[in-house]
JSON list of N, CA and C in Angstrom, two decimals:
[
{"chain": "A", "resi": 22, "resn": "UNK", "atom": "N", "xyz": [1.06, -1.49, 0.05]},
{"chain": "A", "resi": 22, "resn": "UNK", "atom": "CA", "xyz": [0.00, 0.00, -0.07]},
{"chain": "A", "resi": 22, "resn": "UNK", "atom": "C", "xyz": [0.76, 1.47, 0.21]},
{"chain": "A", "resi": 23, "resn": "UNK", "atom": "N", "xyz": [0.50, 2.37, -0.59]},
{"chain": "A", "resi": 23, "resn": "UNK", "atom": "CA", "xyz": [1.06, 3.58, -0.90]},
{"chain": "A", "resi": 23, "resn": "UNK", "atom": "C", "xyz": [1.18, 4.11, 0.52]},
{"chain": "A", "resi": 24, "resn": "UNK", "atom": "N", "xyz": [2.60, 4.61, 1.05]},
{"chain": "A", "resi": 24, "resn": "UNK", "atom": "CA", "xyz": [2.65, 5.87, 2.16]},
{"chain": "A", "resi": 24, "resn": "UNK", "atom": "C", "xyz": [2.53, 7.02, 1.97]},
{"chain": "A", "resi": 25, "resn": "UNK", "atom": "N", "xyz": [2.47, 8.03, 2.82]},
{"chain": "A", "resi": 25, "resn": "UNK", "atom": "CA", "xyz": [2.69, 9.14, 3.03]},
{"chain": "A", "resi": 25, "resn": "UNK", "atom": "C", "xyz": [3.65, 9.23, 4.09]},
{"chain": "A", "resi": 26, "resn": "UNK", "atom": "N", "xyz": [4.57, 9.93, 4.37]},
{"chain": "A", "resi": 26, "resn": "UNK", "atom": "CA", "xyz": [5.36, 11.15, 5.33]},
{"chain": "A", "resi": 26, "resn": "UNK", "atom": "C", "xyz": [4.57, 12.62, 5.43]},
{"chain": "A", "resi": 27, "resn": "UNK", "atom": "N", "xyz": [4.13, 12.28, 6.65]},
{"chain": "A", "resi": 27, "resn": "UNK", "atom": "CA", "xyz": [3.74, 13.86, 7.31]},
{"chain": "A", "resi": 27, "resn": "UNK", "atom": "C", "xyz": [4.25, 14.32, 8.35]},
{"chain": "A", "resi": 28, "resn": "UNK", "atom": "N", "xyz": [4.60, 15.64, 8.14]},
{"chain": "A", "resi": 28, "resn": "UNK", "atom": "CA", "xyz": [5.32, 16.21, 9.40]},
{"chain": "A", "resi": 28, "resn": "UNK", "atom": "C", "xyz": [4.38, 17.02, 10.50]},
{"chain": "A", "resi": 29, "resn": "UNK", "atom": "N", "xyz": [4.47, 17.25, 11.33]},
{"chain": "A", "resi": 29, "resn": "UNK", "atom": "CA", "xyz": [3.38, 17.63, 12.37]},
{"chain": "A", "resi": 29, "resn": "UNK", "atom": "C", "xyz": [4.61, 18.49, 13.82]},
{"chain": "A", "resi": 30, "resn": "UNK", "atom": "N", "xyz": [4.16, 19.46, 13.78]},
{"chain": "A", "resi": 30, "resn": "UNK", "atom": "CA", "xyz": [4.67, 20.17, 14.95]},
{"chain": "A", "resi": 30, "resn": "UNK", "atom": "C", "xyz": [5.41, 19.28, 16.36]},
{"chain": "A", "resi": 31, "resn": "UNK", "atom": "N", "xyz": [5.69, 19.81, 17.14]},
{"chain": "A", "resi": 31, "resn": "UNK", "atom": "CA", "xyz": [6.20, 18.78, 18.60]},
{"chain": "A", "resi": 31, "resn": "UNK", "atom": "C", "xyz": [4.79, 19.31, 19.28]},
{"chain": "A", "resi": 32, "resn": "UNK", "atom": "N", "xyz": [4.27, 20.25, 19.21]},
{"chain": "A", "resi": 32, "resn": "UNK", "atom": "CA", "xyz": [2.87, 20.03, 19.85]},
{"chain": "A", "resi": 32, "resn": "UNK", "atom": "C", "xyz": [1.64, 19.17, 19.31]},
{"chain": "A", "resi": 33, "resn": "UNK", "atom": "N", "xyz": [1.51, 19.52, 18.05]},
{"chain": "A", "resi": 33, "resn": "UNK", "atom": "CA", "xyz": [0.65, 18.55, 17.68]},
{"chain": "A", "resi": 33, "resn": "UNK", "atom": "C", "xyz": [0.72, 17.02, 17.64]},
{"chain": "A", "resi": 34, "resn": "UNK", "atom": "N", "xyz": [2.31, 16.53, 17.85]},
{"chain": "A", "resi": 34, "resn": "UNK", "atom": "CA", "xyz": [2.73, 15.22, 17.79]},
{"chain": "A", "resi": 34, "resn": "UNK", "atom": "C", "xyz": [2.31, 14.32, 18.99]},
{"chain": "A", "resi": 35, "resn": "UNK", "atom": "N", "xyz": [2.59, 15.71, 19.93]},
{"chain": "A", "resi": 35, "resn": "UNK", "atom": "CA", "xyz": [2.39, 15.14, 21.24]},
{"chain": "A", "resi": 35, "resn": "UNK", "atom": "C", "xyz": [0.53, 15.07, 21.63]},
{"chain": "A", "resi": 36, "resn": "UNK", "atom": "N", "xyz": [-0.19, 16.05, 21.23]},
{"chain": "A", "resi": 36, "resn": "UNK", "atom": "CA", "xyz": [-1.59, 15.88, 21.19]},
{"chain": "A", "resi": 36, "resn": "UNK", "atom": "C", "xyz": [-2.39, 14.72, 20.50]},
{"chain": "A", "resi": 37, "resn": "UNK", "atom": "N", "xyz": [-1.45, 14.29, 19.17]},
{"chain": "A", "resi": 37, "resn": "UNK", "atom": "CA", "xyz": [-1.67, 12.86, 18.73]},
{"chain": "A", "resi": 37, "resn": "UNK", "atom": "C", "xyz": [-1.20, 12.00, 19.41]},
{"chain": "A", "resi": 38, "resn": "UNK", "atom": "N", "xyz": [-0.43, 11.57, 20.25]},
{"chain": "A", "resi": 38, "resn": "UNK", "atom": "CA", "xyz": [-0.23, 10.61, 20.99]},
{"chain": "A", "resi": 38, "resn": "UNK", "atom": "C", "xyz": [-1.35, 10.69, 22.18]},
{"chain": "A", "resi": 39, "resn": "UNK", "atom": "N", "xyz": [-1.42, 11.71, 22.79]},
{"chain": "A", "resi": 39, "resn": "UNK", "atom": "CA", "xyz": [-2.06, 11.71, 23.56]},
{"chain": "A", "resi": 39, "resn": "UNK", "atom": "C", "xyz": [-3.86, 11.07, 23.22]},
{"chain": "A", "resi": 40, "resn": "UNK", "atom": "N", "xyz": [-4.32, 12.17, 22.34]},
{"chain": "A", "resi": 40, "resn": "UNK", "atom": "CA", "xyz": [-5.78, 11.14, 21.34]},
{"chain": "A", "resi": 40, "resn": "UNK", "atom": "C", "xyz": [-5.34, 9.40, 21.03]},
{"chain": "A", "resi": 41, "resn": "UNK", "atom": "N", "xyz": [-4.24, 9.34, 20.65]},
{"chain": "A", "resi": 41, "resn": "UNK", "atom": "CA", "xyz": [-4.06, 7.69, 20.56]},
{"chain": "A", "resi": 41, "resn": "UNK", "atom": "C", "xyz": [-4.63, 6.74, 21.64]},
{"chain": "A", "resi": 42, "resn": "UNK", "atom": "N", "xyz": [-3.63, 7.40, 22.89]},
{"chain": "A", "resi": 42, "resn": "UNK", "atom": "CA", "xyz": [-3.76, 6.77, 23.87]},
{"chain": "A", "resi": 42, "resn": "UNK", "atom": "C", "xyz": [-4.98, 6.76, 24.60]},
{"chain": "A", "resi": 43, "resn": "UNK", "atom": "N", "xyz": [-6.04, 7.64, 24.54]},
{"chain": "A", "resi": 43, "resn": "UNK", "atom": "CA", "xyz": [-7.30, 8.17, 24.88]},
{"chain": "A", "resi": 43, "resn": "UNK", "atom": "C", "xyz": [-8.28, 7.12, 24.31]},
{"chain": "A", "resi": 44, "resn": "UNK", "atom": "N", "xyz": [-8.19, 6.78, 22.68]},
{"chain": "A", "resi": 44, "resn": "UNK", "atom": "CA", "xyz": [-8.76, 6.27, 22.43]},
{"chain": "A", "resi": 44, "resn": "UNK", "atom": "C", "xyz": [-8.62, 4.65, 21.99]},
{"chain": "A", "resi": 45, "resn": "UNK", "atom": "N", "xyz": [-6.95, 4.27, 22.35]},
{"chain": "A", "resi": 45, "resn": "UNK", "atom": "CA", "xyz": [-6.83, 2.89, 23.05]},
{"chain": "A", "resi": 45, "resn": "UNK", "atom": "C", "xyz": [-6.54, 2.60, 21.22]},
{"chain": "A", "resi": 46, "resn": "UNK", "atom": "N", "xyz": [-5.59, 3.33, 20.60]},
{"chain": "A", "resi": 46, "resn": "UNK", "atom": "CA", "xyz": [-5.61, 2.89, 19.02]},
{"chain": "A", "resi": 46, "resn": "UNK", "atom": "C", "xyz": [-3.96, 3.62, 18.95]},
{"chain": "A", "resi": 47, "resn": "UNK", "atom": "N", "xyz": [-3.58, 3.07, 17.88]},
{"chain": "A", "resi": 47, "resn": "UNK", "atom": "CA", "xyz": [-2.11, 4.04, 17.12]},
{"chain": "A", "resi": 47, "resn": "UNK", "atom": "C", "xyz": [-2.13, 5.15, 16.56]},
{"chain": "A", "resi": 48, "resn": "UNK", "atom": "N", "xyz": [-1.12, 5.52, 16.43]},
{"chain": "A", "resi": 48, "resn": "UNK", "atom": "CA", "xyz": [-1.06, 7.45, 15.84]},
{"chain": "A", "resi": 48, "resn": "UNK", "atom": "C", "xyz": [-1.48, 6.92, 14.61]},
{"chain": "A", "resi": 49, "resn": "UNK", "atom": "N", "xyz": [-1.02, 5.90, 13.93]},
{"chain": "A", "resi": 49, "resn": "UNK", "atom": "CA", "xyz": [-1.48, 5.54, 12.38]},
{"chain": "A", "resi": 49, "resn": "UNK", "atom": "C", "xyz": [-2.60, 5.52, 12.25]},
{"chain": "A", "resi": 50, "resn": "UNK", "atom": "N", "xyz": [-3.14, 5.19, 12.99]},
{"chain": "A", "resi": 50, "resn": "UNK", "atom": "CA", "xyz": [-4.37, 4.04, 12.78]},
{"chain": "A", "resi": 50, "resn": "UNK", "atom": "C", "xyz": [-5.29, 5.96, 13.07]},
{"chain": "A", "resi": 51, "resn": "UNK", "atom": "N", "xyz": [-5.18, 6.90, 14.06]},
{"chain": "A", "resi": 51, "resn": "UNK", "atom": "CA", "xyz": [-5.98, 7.83, 14.48]},
{"chain": "A", "resi": 51, "resn": "UNK", "atom": "C", "xyz": [-5.64, 8.80, 13.54]},
{"chain": "A", "resi": 52, "resn": "UNK", "atom": "N", "xyz": [-4.40, 8.85, 12.45]},
{"chain": "A", "resi": 52, "resn": "UNK", "atom": "CA", "xyz": [-4.58, 9.65, 11.57]},
{"chain": "A", "resi": 52, "resn": "UNK", "atom": "C", "xyz": [-4.88, 9.16, 10.09]},
{"chain": "A", "resi": 53, "resn": "UNK", "atom": "N", "xyz": [-5.05, 7.85, 9.85]},
{"chain": "A", "resi": 53, "resn": "UNK", "atom": "CA", "xyz": [-5.40, 7.62, 8.97]},
{"chain": "A", "resi": 53, "resn": "UNK", "atom": "C", "xyz": [-6.73, 7.82, 8.85]},
{"chain": "A", "resi": 54, "resn": "UNK", "atom": "N", "xyz": [-7.58, 7.36, 10.01]},
{"chain": "A", "resi": 54, "resn": "UNK", "atom": "CA", "xyz": [-9.07, 7.48, 10.60]},
{"chain": "A", "resi": 54, "resn": "UNK", "atom": "C", "xyz": [-9.62, 8.84, 9.94]},
{"chain": "A", "resi": 55, "resn": "UNK", "atom": "N", "xyz": [-8.65, 10.32, 10.54]},
{"chain": "A", "resi": 55, "resn": "UNK", "atom": "CA", "xyz": [-9.22, 11.13, 10.39]},
{"chain": "A", "resi": 55, "resn": "UNK", "atom": "C", "xyz": [-8.71, 12.09, 8.60]},
{"chain": "A", "resi": 56, "resn": "UNK", "atom": "N", "xyz": [-7.62, 11.28, 8.00]},
{"chain": "A", "resi": 56, "resn": "UNK", "atom": "CA", "xyz": [-7.47, 11.56, 6.73]},
{"chain": "A", "resi": 56, "resn": "UNK", "atom": "C", "xyz": [-8.84, 10.86, 6.11]},
{"chain": "A", "resi": 57, "resn": "UNK", "atom": "N", "xyz": [-9.55, 9.88, 6.20]},
{"chain": "A", "resi": 57, "resn": "UNK", "atom": "CA", "xyz": [-10.36, 9.02, 5.41]},
{"chain": "A", "resi": 57, "resn": "UNK", "atom": "C", "xyz": [-11.63, 9.82, 5.73]},
{"chain": "A", "resi": 58, "resn": "UNK", "atom": "N", "xyz": [-11.77, 10.09, 7.12]},
{"chain": "A", "resi": 58, "resn": "UNK", "atom": "CA", "xyz": [-12.83, 11.15, 7.30]},
{"chain": "A", "resi": 58, "resn": "UNK", "atom": "C", "xyz": [-12.86, 12.10, 6.61]},
{"chain": "A", "resi": 59, "resn": "UNK", "atom": "N", "xyz": [-11.63, 12.87, 6.38]},
{"chain": "A", "resi": 59, "resn": "UNK", "atom": "CA", "xyz": [-11.66, 14.08, 5.73]},
{"chain": "A", "resi": 59, "resn": "UNK", "atom": "C", "xyz": [-12.20, 13.89, 4.02]},
{"chain": "A", "resi": 60, "resn": "UNK", "atom": "N", "xyz": [-11.81, 12.69, 3.62]},
{"chain": "A", "resi": 60, "resn": "UNK", "atom": "CA", "xyz": [-12.21, 12.36, 2.20]},
{"chain": "A", "resi": 60, "resn": "UNK", "atom": "C", "xyz": [-13.38, 12.05, 2.00]},
{"chain": "A", "resi": 61, "resn": "UNK", "atom": "N", "xyz": [-14.26, 11.56, 3.03]},
{"chain": "A", "resi": 61, "resn": "UNK", "atom": "CA", "xyz": [-15.68, 11.42, 2.60]},
{"chain": "A", "resi": 61, "resn": "UNK", "atom": "C", "xyz": [-16.29, 12.85, 2.98]},
{"chain": "A", "resi": 62, "resn": "UNK", "atom": "N", "xyz": [-16.03, 13.37, 3.93]},
{"chain": "A", "resi": 62, "resn": "UNK", "atom": "CA", "xyz": [-16.64, 14.62, 4.24]},
{"chain": "A", "resi": 62, "resn": "UNK", "atom": "C", "xyz": [-16.59, 15.46, 2.62]},
{"chain": "A", "resi": 63, "resn": "UNK", "atom": "N", "xyz": [-15.16, 15.81, 1.84]},
{"chain": "A", "resi": 63, "resn": "UNK", "atom": "CA", "xyz": [-14.92, 16.30, 0.81]},
{"chain": "A", "resi": 63, "resn": "UNK", "atom": "C", "xyz": [-15.90, 16.02, 0.01]},
{"chain": "A", "resi": 64, "resn": "UNK", "atom": "N", "xyz": [-15.86, 14.55, -0.40]},
{"chain": "A", "resi": 64, "resn": "UNK", "atom": "CA", "xyz": [-16.76, 14.02, -1.46]},
{"chain": "A", "resi": 64, "resn": "UNK", "atom": "C", "xyz": [-18.52, 14.50, -1.29]},
{"chain": "A", "resi": 65, "resn": "UNK", "atom": "N", "xyz": [-18.74, 14.11, -0.02]},
{"chain": "A", "resi": 65, "resn": "UNK", "atom": "CA", "xyz": [-20.00, 14.69, 0.08]},
{"chain": "A", "resi": 65, "resn": "UNK", "atom": "C", "xyz": [-20.50, 16.20, 0.26]},
{"chain": "A", "resi": 66, "resn": "UNK", "atom": "N", "xyz": [-19.25, 17.05, 0.21]},
{"chain": "A", "resi": 66, "resn": "UNK", "atom": "CA", "xyz": [-19.56, 18.45, 0.11]},
{"chain": "A", "resi": 66, "resn": "UNK", "atom": "C", "xyz": [-19.52, 18.42, -1.30]},
{"chain": "A", "resi": 67, "resn": "UNK", "atom": "N", "xyz": [-18.86, 18.05, -2.05]},
{"chain": "A", "resi": 67, "resn": "UNK", "atom": "CA", "xyz": [-18.90, 18.43, -3.77]},
{"chain": "A", "resi": 67, "resn": "UNK", "atom": "C", "xyz": [-19.88, 17.94, -4.40]},
{"chain": "A", "resi": 68, "resn": "UNK", "atom": "N", "xyz": [-20.71, 16.42, -3.89]},
{"chain": "A", "resi": 68, "resn": "UNK", "atom": "CA", "xyz": [-21.82, 15.97, -4.50]},
{"chain": "A", "resi": 68, "resn": "UNK", "atom": "C", "xyz": [-23.38, 16.52, -3.95]},
{"chain": "A", "resi": 69, "resn": "UNK", "atom": "N", "xyz": [-22.87, 17.49, -2.45]},
{"chain": "A", "resi": 69, "resn": "UNK", "atom": "CA", "xyz": [-24.22, 18.19, -2.25]},
{"chain": "A", "resi": 69, "resn": "UNK", "atom": "C", "xyz": [-24.21, 19.52, -2.70]},
{"chain": "A", "resi": 70, "resn": "UNK", "atom": "N", "xyz": [-23.13, 20.26, -3.24]},
{"chain": "A", "resi": 70, "resn": "UNK", "atom": "CA", "xyz": [-23.21, 21.35, -4.08]},
{"chain": "A", "resi": 70, "resn": "UNK", "atom": "C", "xyz": [-23.38, 21.30, -5.25]},
{"chain": "A", "resi": 71, "resn": "UNK", "atom": "N", "xyz": [-23.15, 19.80, -6.16]},
{"chain": "A", "resi": 71, "resn": "UNK", "atom": "CA", "xyz": [-23.82, 19.49, -7.40]},
{"chain": "A", "resi": 71, "resn": "UNK", "atom": "C", "xyz": [-25.48, 19.82, -7.32]},
{"chain": "A", "resi": 72, "resn": "UNK", "atom": "N", "xyz": [-25.59, 18.57, -6.42]},
{"chain": "A", "resi": 72, "resn": "UNK", "atom": "CA", "xyz": [-27.27, 18.76, -6.29]},
{"chain": "A", "resi": 72, "resn": "UNK", "atom": "C", "xyz": [-27.57, 20.19, -6.10]},
{"chain": "A", "resi": 73, "resn": "UNK", "atom": "N", "xyz": [-27.47, 20.88, -5.37]},
{"chain": "A", "resi": 73, "resn": "UNK", "atom": "CA", "xyz": [-27.66, 21.99, -5.31]},
{"chain": "A", "resi": 73, "resn": "UNK", "atom": "C", "xyz": [-27.92, 22.95, -6.67]},
{"chain": "A", "resi": 74, "resn": "UNK", "atom": "N", "xyz": [-26.80, 22.78, -7.33]},
{"chain": "A", "resi": 74, "resn": "UNK", "atom": "CA", "xyz": [-26.66, 23.56, -8.46]},
{"chain": "A", "resi": 74, "resn": "UNK", "atom": "C", "xyz": [-27.79, 22.94, -9.43]},
{"chain": "A", "resi": 75, "resn": "UNK", "atom": "N", "xyz": [-27.96, 21.75, -9.68]},
{"chain": "A", "resi": 75, "resn": "UNK", "atom": "CA", "xyz": [-29.07, 21.04, -10.65]},
{"chain": "A", "resi": 75, "resn": "UNK", "atom": "C", "xyz": [-30.32, 21.70, -9.88]},
{"chain": "A", "resi": 76, "resn": "UNK", "atom": "N", "xyz": [-30.55, 21.29, -8.98]},
{"chain": "A", "resi": 76, "resn": "UNK", "atom": "CA", "xyz": [-31.77, 22.22, -8.06]},
{"chain": "A", "resi": 76, "resn": "UNK", "atom": "C", "xyz": [-32.35, 23.05, -8.24]},
{"chain": "A", "resi": 77, "resn": "UNK", "atom": "N", "xyz": [-31.21, 24.24, -8.49]},
{"chain": "A", "resi": 77, "resn": "UNK", "atom": "CA", "xyz": [-31.29, 25.49, -8.87]},
{"chain": "A", "resi": 77, "resn": "UNK", "atom": "C", "xyz": [-31.53, 25.96, -9.81]},
{"chain": "A", "resi": 78, "resn": "UNK", "atom": "N", "xyz": [-30.68, 25.10, -10.80]},
{"chain": "A", "resi": 78, "resn": "UNK", "atom": "CA", "xyz": [-31.02, 25.86, -12.31]},
{"chain": "A", "resi": 78, "resn": "UNK", "atom": "C", "xyz": [-32.05, 24.96, -12.55]},
{"chain": "A", "resi": 79, "resn": "UNK", "atom": "N", "xyz": [-32.73, 23.59, -12.34]},
{"chain": "A", "resi": 79, "resn": "UNK", "atom": "CA", "xyz": [-33.87, 23.36, -12.34]},
{"chain": "A", "resi": 79, "resn": "UNK", "atom": "C", "xyz": [-35.27, 24.33, -12.16]},
{"chain": "A", "resi": 80, "resn": "UNK", "atom": "N", "xyz": [-35.06, 24.51, -10.96]},
{"chain": "A", "resi": 80, "resn": "UNK", "atom": "CA", "xyz": [-36.05, 25.25, -10.40]},
{"chain": "A", "resi": 80, "resn": "UNK", "atom": "C", "xyz": [-35.98, 27.03, -10.67]},
{"chain": "A", "resi": 81, "resn": "UNK", "atom": "N", "xyz": [-35.26, 27.68, -11.57]},
{"chain": "A", "resi": 81, "resn": "UNK", "atom": "CA", "xyz": [-34.81, 29.30, -11.53]},
{"chain": "A", "resi": 81, "resn": "UNK", "atom": "C", "xyz": [-35.74, 29.81, -11.28]},
{"chain": "A", "resi": 82, "resn": "UNK", "atom": "N", "xyz": [-36.45, 29.68, -12.69]},
{"chain": "A", "resi": 82, "resn": "UNK", "atom": "CA", "xyz": [-37.45, 30.19, -12.73]},
{"chain": "A", "resi": 82, "resn": "UNK", "atom": "C", "xyz": [-38.48, 30.69, -11.29]},
{"chain": "A", "resi": 83, "resn": "UNK", "atom": "N", "xyz": [-38.74, 29.91, -10.77]},
{"chain": "A", "resi": 83, "resn": "UNK", "atom": "CA", "xyz": [-39.52, 29.98, -9.36]},
{"chain": "A", "resi": 83, "resn": "UNK", "atom": "C", "xyz": [-38.53, 30.45, -8.60]},
{"chain": "A", "resi": 84, "resn": "UNK", "atom": "N", "xyz": [-37.44, 30.61, -8.45]},
{"chain": "A", "resi": 84, "resn": "UNK", "atom": "CA", "xyz": [-36.69, 31.07, -7.47]},
{"chain": "A", "resi": 84, "resn": "UNK", "atom": "C", "xyz": [-36.78, 32.48, -7.99]},
{"chain": "A", "resi": 85, "resn": "UNK", "atom": "N", "xyz": [-36.72, 33.00, -9.12]},
{"chain": "A", "resi": 85, "resn": "UNK", "atom": "CA", "xyz": [-36.78, 34.34, -9.48]},
{"chain": "A", "resi": 85, "resn": "UNK", "atom": "C", "xyz": [-37.88, 34.83, -9.73]},
{"chain": "A", "resi": 86, "resn": "UNK", "atom": "N", "xyz": [-38.83, 34.11, -9.36]},
{"chain": "A", "resi": 86, "resn": "UNK", "atom": "CA", "xyz": [-40.32, 34.62, -9.16]},
{"chain": "A", "resi": 86, "resn": "UNK", "atom": "C", "xyz": [-40.69, 35.00, -7.64]},
{"chain": "A", "resi": 87, "resn": "UNK", "atom": "N", "xyz": [-40.13, 34.01, -7.09]},
{"chain": "A", "resi": 87, "resn": "UNK", "atom": "CA", "xyz": [-39.92, 33.85, -5.31]},
{"chain": "A", "resi": 87, "resn": "UNK", "atom": "C", "xyz": [-39.29, 35.41, -4.81]},
{"chain": "A", "resi": 88, "resn": "UNK", "atom": "N", "xyz": [-37.90, 35.52, -5.48]},
{"chain": "A", "resi": 88, "resn": "UNK", "atom": "CA", "xyz": [-37.05, 36.27, -4.66]},
{"chain": "A", "resi": 88, "resn": "UNK", "atom": "C", "xyz": [-36.72, 37.52, -5.69]},
{"chain": "A", "resi": 89, "resn": "UNK", "atom": "N", "xyz": [-37.87, 38.40, -6.30]},
{"chain": "A", "resi": 89, "resn": "UNK", "atom": "CA", "xyz": [-37.08, 39.35, -7.72]},
{"chain": "A", "resi": 89, "resn": "UNK", "atom": "C", "xyz": [-36.05, 40.13, -7.01]},
{"chain": "A", "resi": 90, "resn": "UNK", "atom": "N", "xyz": [-36.12, 40.64, -6.23]},
{"chain": "A", "resi": 90, "resn": "UNK", "atom": "CA", "xyz": [-34.67, 41.49, -5.68]},
{"chain": "A", "resi": 90, "resn": "UNK", "atom": "C", "xyz": [-33.72, 40.76, -5.58]},
{"chain": "A", "resi": 91, "resn": "UNK", "atom": "N", "xyz": [-33.58, 39.45, -5.79]},
{"chain": "A", "resi": 91, "resn": "UNK", "atom": "CA", "xyz": [-32.55, 38.97, -5.92]},
{"chain": "A", "resi": 91, "resn": "UNK", "atom": "C", "xyz": [-31.78, 38.65, -6.99]},
{"chain": "A", "resi": 92, "resn": "UNK", "atom": "N", "xyz": [-32.61, 39.15, -8.30]},
{"chain": "A", "resi": 92, "resn": "UNK", "atom": "CA", "xyz": [-31.89, 38.51, -9.92]},
{"chain": "A", "resi": 92, "resn": "UNK", "atom": "C", "xyz": [-31.48, 39.65, -10.01]},
{"chain": "A", "resi": 93, "resn": "UNK", "atom": "N", "xyz": [-30.15, 39.66, -10.91]},
{"chain": "A", "resi": 93, "resn": "UNK", "atom": "CA", "xyz": [-29.35, 40.38, -11.59]},
{"chain": "A", "resi": 93, "resn": "UNK", "atom": "C", "xyz": [-30.10, 41.85, -12.31]},
{"chain": "A", "resi": 94, "resn": "UNK", "atom": "N", "xyz": [-29.38, 42.38, -12.40]},
{"chain": "A", "resi": 94, "resn": "UNK", "atom": "CA", "xyz": [-29.88, 43.76, -13.01]},
{"chain": "A", "resi": 94, "resn": "UNK", "atom": "C", "xyz": [-30.38, 43.68, -14.68]},
{"chain": "A", "resi": 95, "resn": "UNK", "atom": "N", "xyz": [-30.99, 44.43, -15.29]},
{"chain": "A", "resi": 95, "resn": "UNK", "atom": "CA", "xyz": [-31.51, 43.84, -16.25]},
{"chain": "A", "resi": 95, "resn": "UNK", "atom": "C", "xyz": [-30.39, 44.00, -17.61]},
{"chain": "A", "resi": 96, "resn": "UNK", "atom": "N", "xyz": [-30.22, 43.23, -18.48]},
{"chain": "A", "resi": 96, "resn": "UNK", "atom": "CA", "xyz": [-29.15, 43.31, -19.45]},
{"chain": "A", "resi": 96, "resn": "UNK", "atom": "C", "xyz": [-30.18, 43.89, -20.69]},
{"chain": "A", "resi": 97, "resn": "UNK", "atom": "N", "xyz": [-28.86, 44.82, -20.79]},
{"chain": "A", "resi": 97, "resn": "UNK", "atom": "CA", "xyz": [-29.19, 45.51, -22.76]},
{"chain": "A", "resi": 97, "resn": "UNK", "atom": "C", "xyz": [-28.13, 45.61, -23.79]},
{"chain": "A", "resi": 98, "resn": "UNK", "atom": "N", "xyz": [-28.71, 44.88, -24.44]},
{"chain": "A", "resi": 98, "resn": "UNK", "atom": "CA", "xyz": [-27.45, 44.70, -25.32]},
{"chain": "A", "resi": 98, "resn": "UNK", "atom": "C", "xyz": [-26.36, 43.85, -25.14]},
{"chain": "A", "resi": 99, "resn": "UNK", "atom": "N", "xyz": [-26.49, 42.78, -24.10]},
{"chain": "A", "resi": 99, "resn": "UNK", "atom": "CA", "xyz": [-25.87, 41.53, -23.83]},
{"chain": "A", "resi": 99, "resn": "UNK", "atom": "C", "xyz": [-25.04, 42.15, -22.71]},
{"chain": "A", "resi": 100, "resn": "UNK", "atom": "N", "xyz": [-24.90, 43.23, -22.23]},
{"chain": "A", "resi": 100, "resn": "UNK", "atom": "CA", "xyz": [-24.25, 43.82, -20.88]},
{"chain": "A", "resi": 100, "resn": "UNK", "atom": "C", "xyz": [-24.75, 44.28, -19.99]},
{"chain": "A", "resi": 101, "resn": "UNK", "atom": "N", "xyz": [-24.31, 44.38, -18.79]},
{"chain": "A", "resi": 101, "resn": "UNK", "atom": "CA", "xyz": [-25.15, 44.26, -17.34]},
{"chain": "A", "resi": 101, "resn": "UNK", "atom": "C", "xyz": [-25.42, 45.87, -17.04]},
{"chain": "A", "resi": 102, "resn": "UNK", "atom": "N", "xyz": [-26.55, 46.44, -16.53]},
{"chain": "A", "resi": 102, "resn": "UNK", "atom": "CA", "xyz": [-26.74, 47.66, -16.71]},
{"chain": "A", "resi": 102, "resn": "UNK", "atom": "C", "xyz": [-26.21, 48.25, -15.57]}
]
């Protein structure tokens, strides 16, 4: 399995040691778990943002009618006024 060397400050390293002891796990497992959780979170945020864009695009006219003050200024000749 590929590996990655990660540098920590002395304080961060001590905090990691303490957390690992408290959780009864290794530092390696703790860091891997945190990285994996970050990856899952990042993917979920990307998917959520895409779902929002699709929903907003599909309902753009409804949003425009419901919130007319939030619509961009009228365009004249292809340029915003």
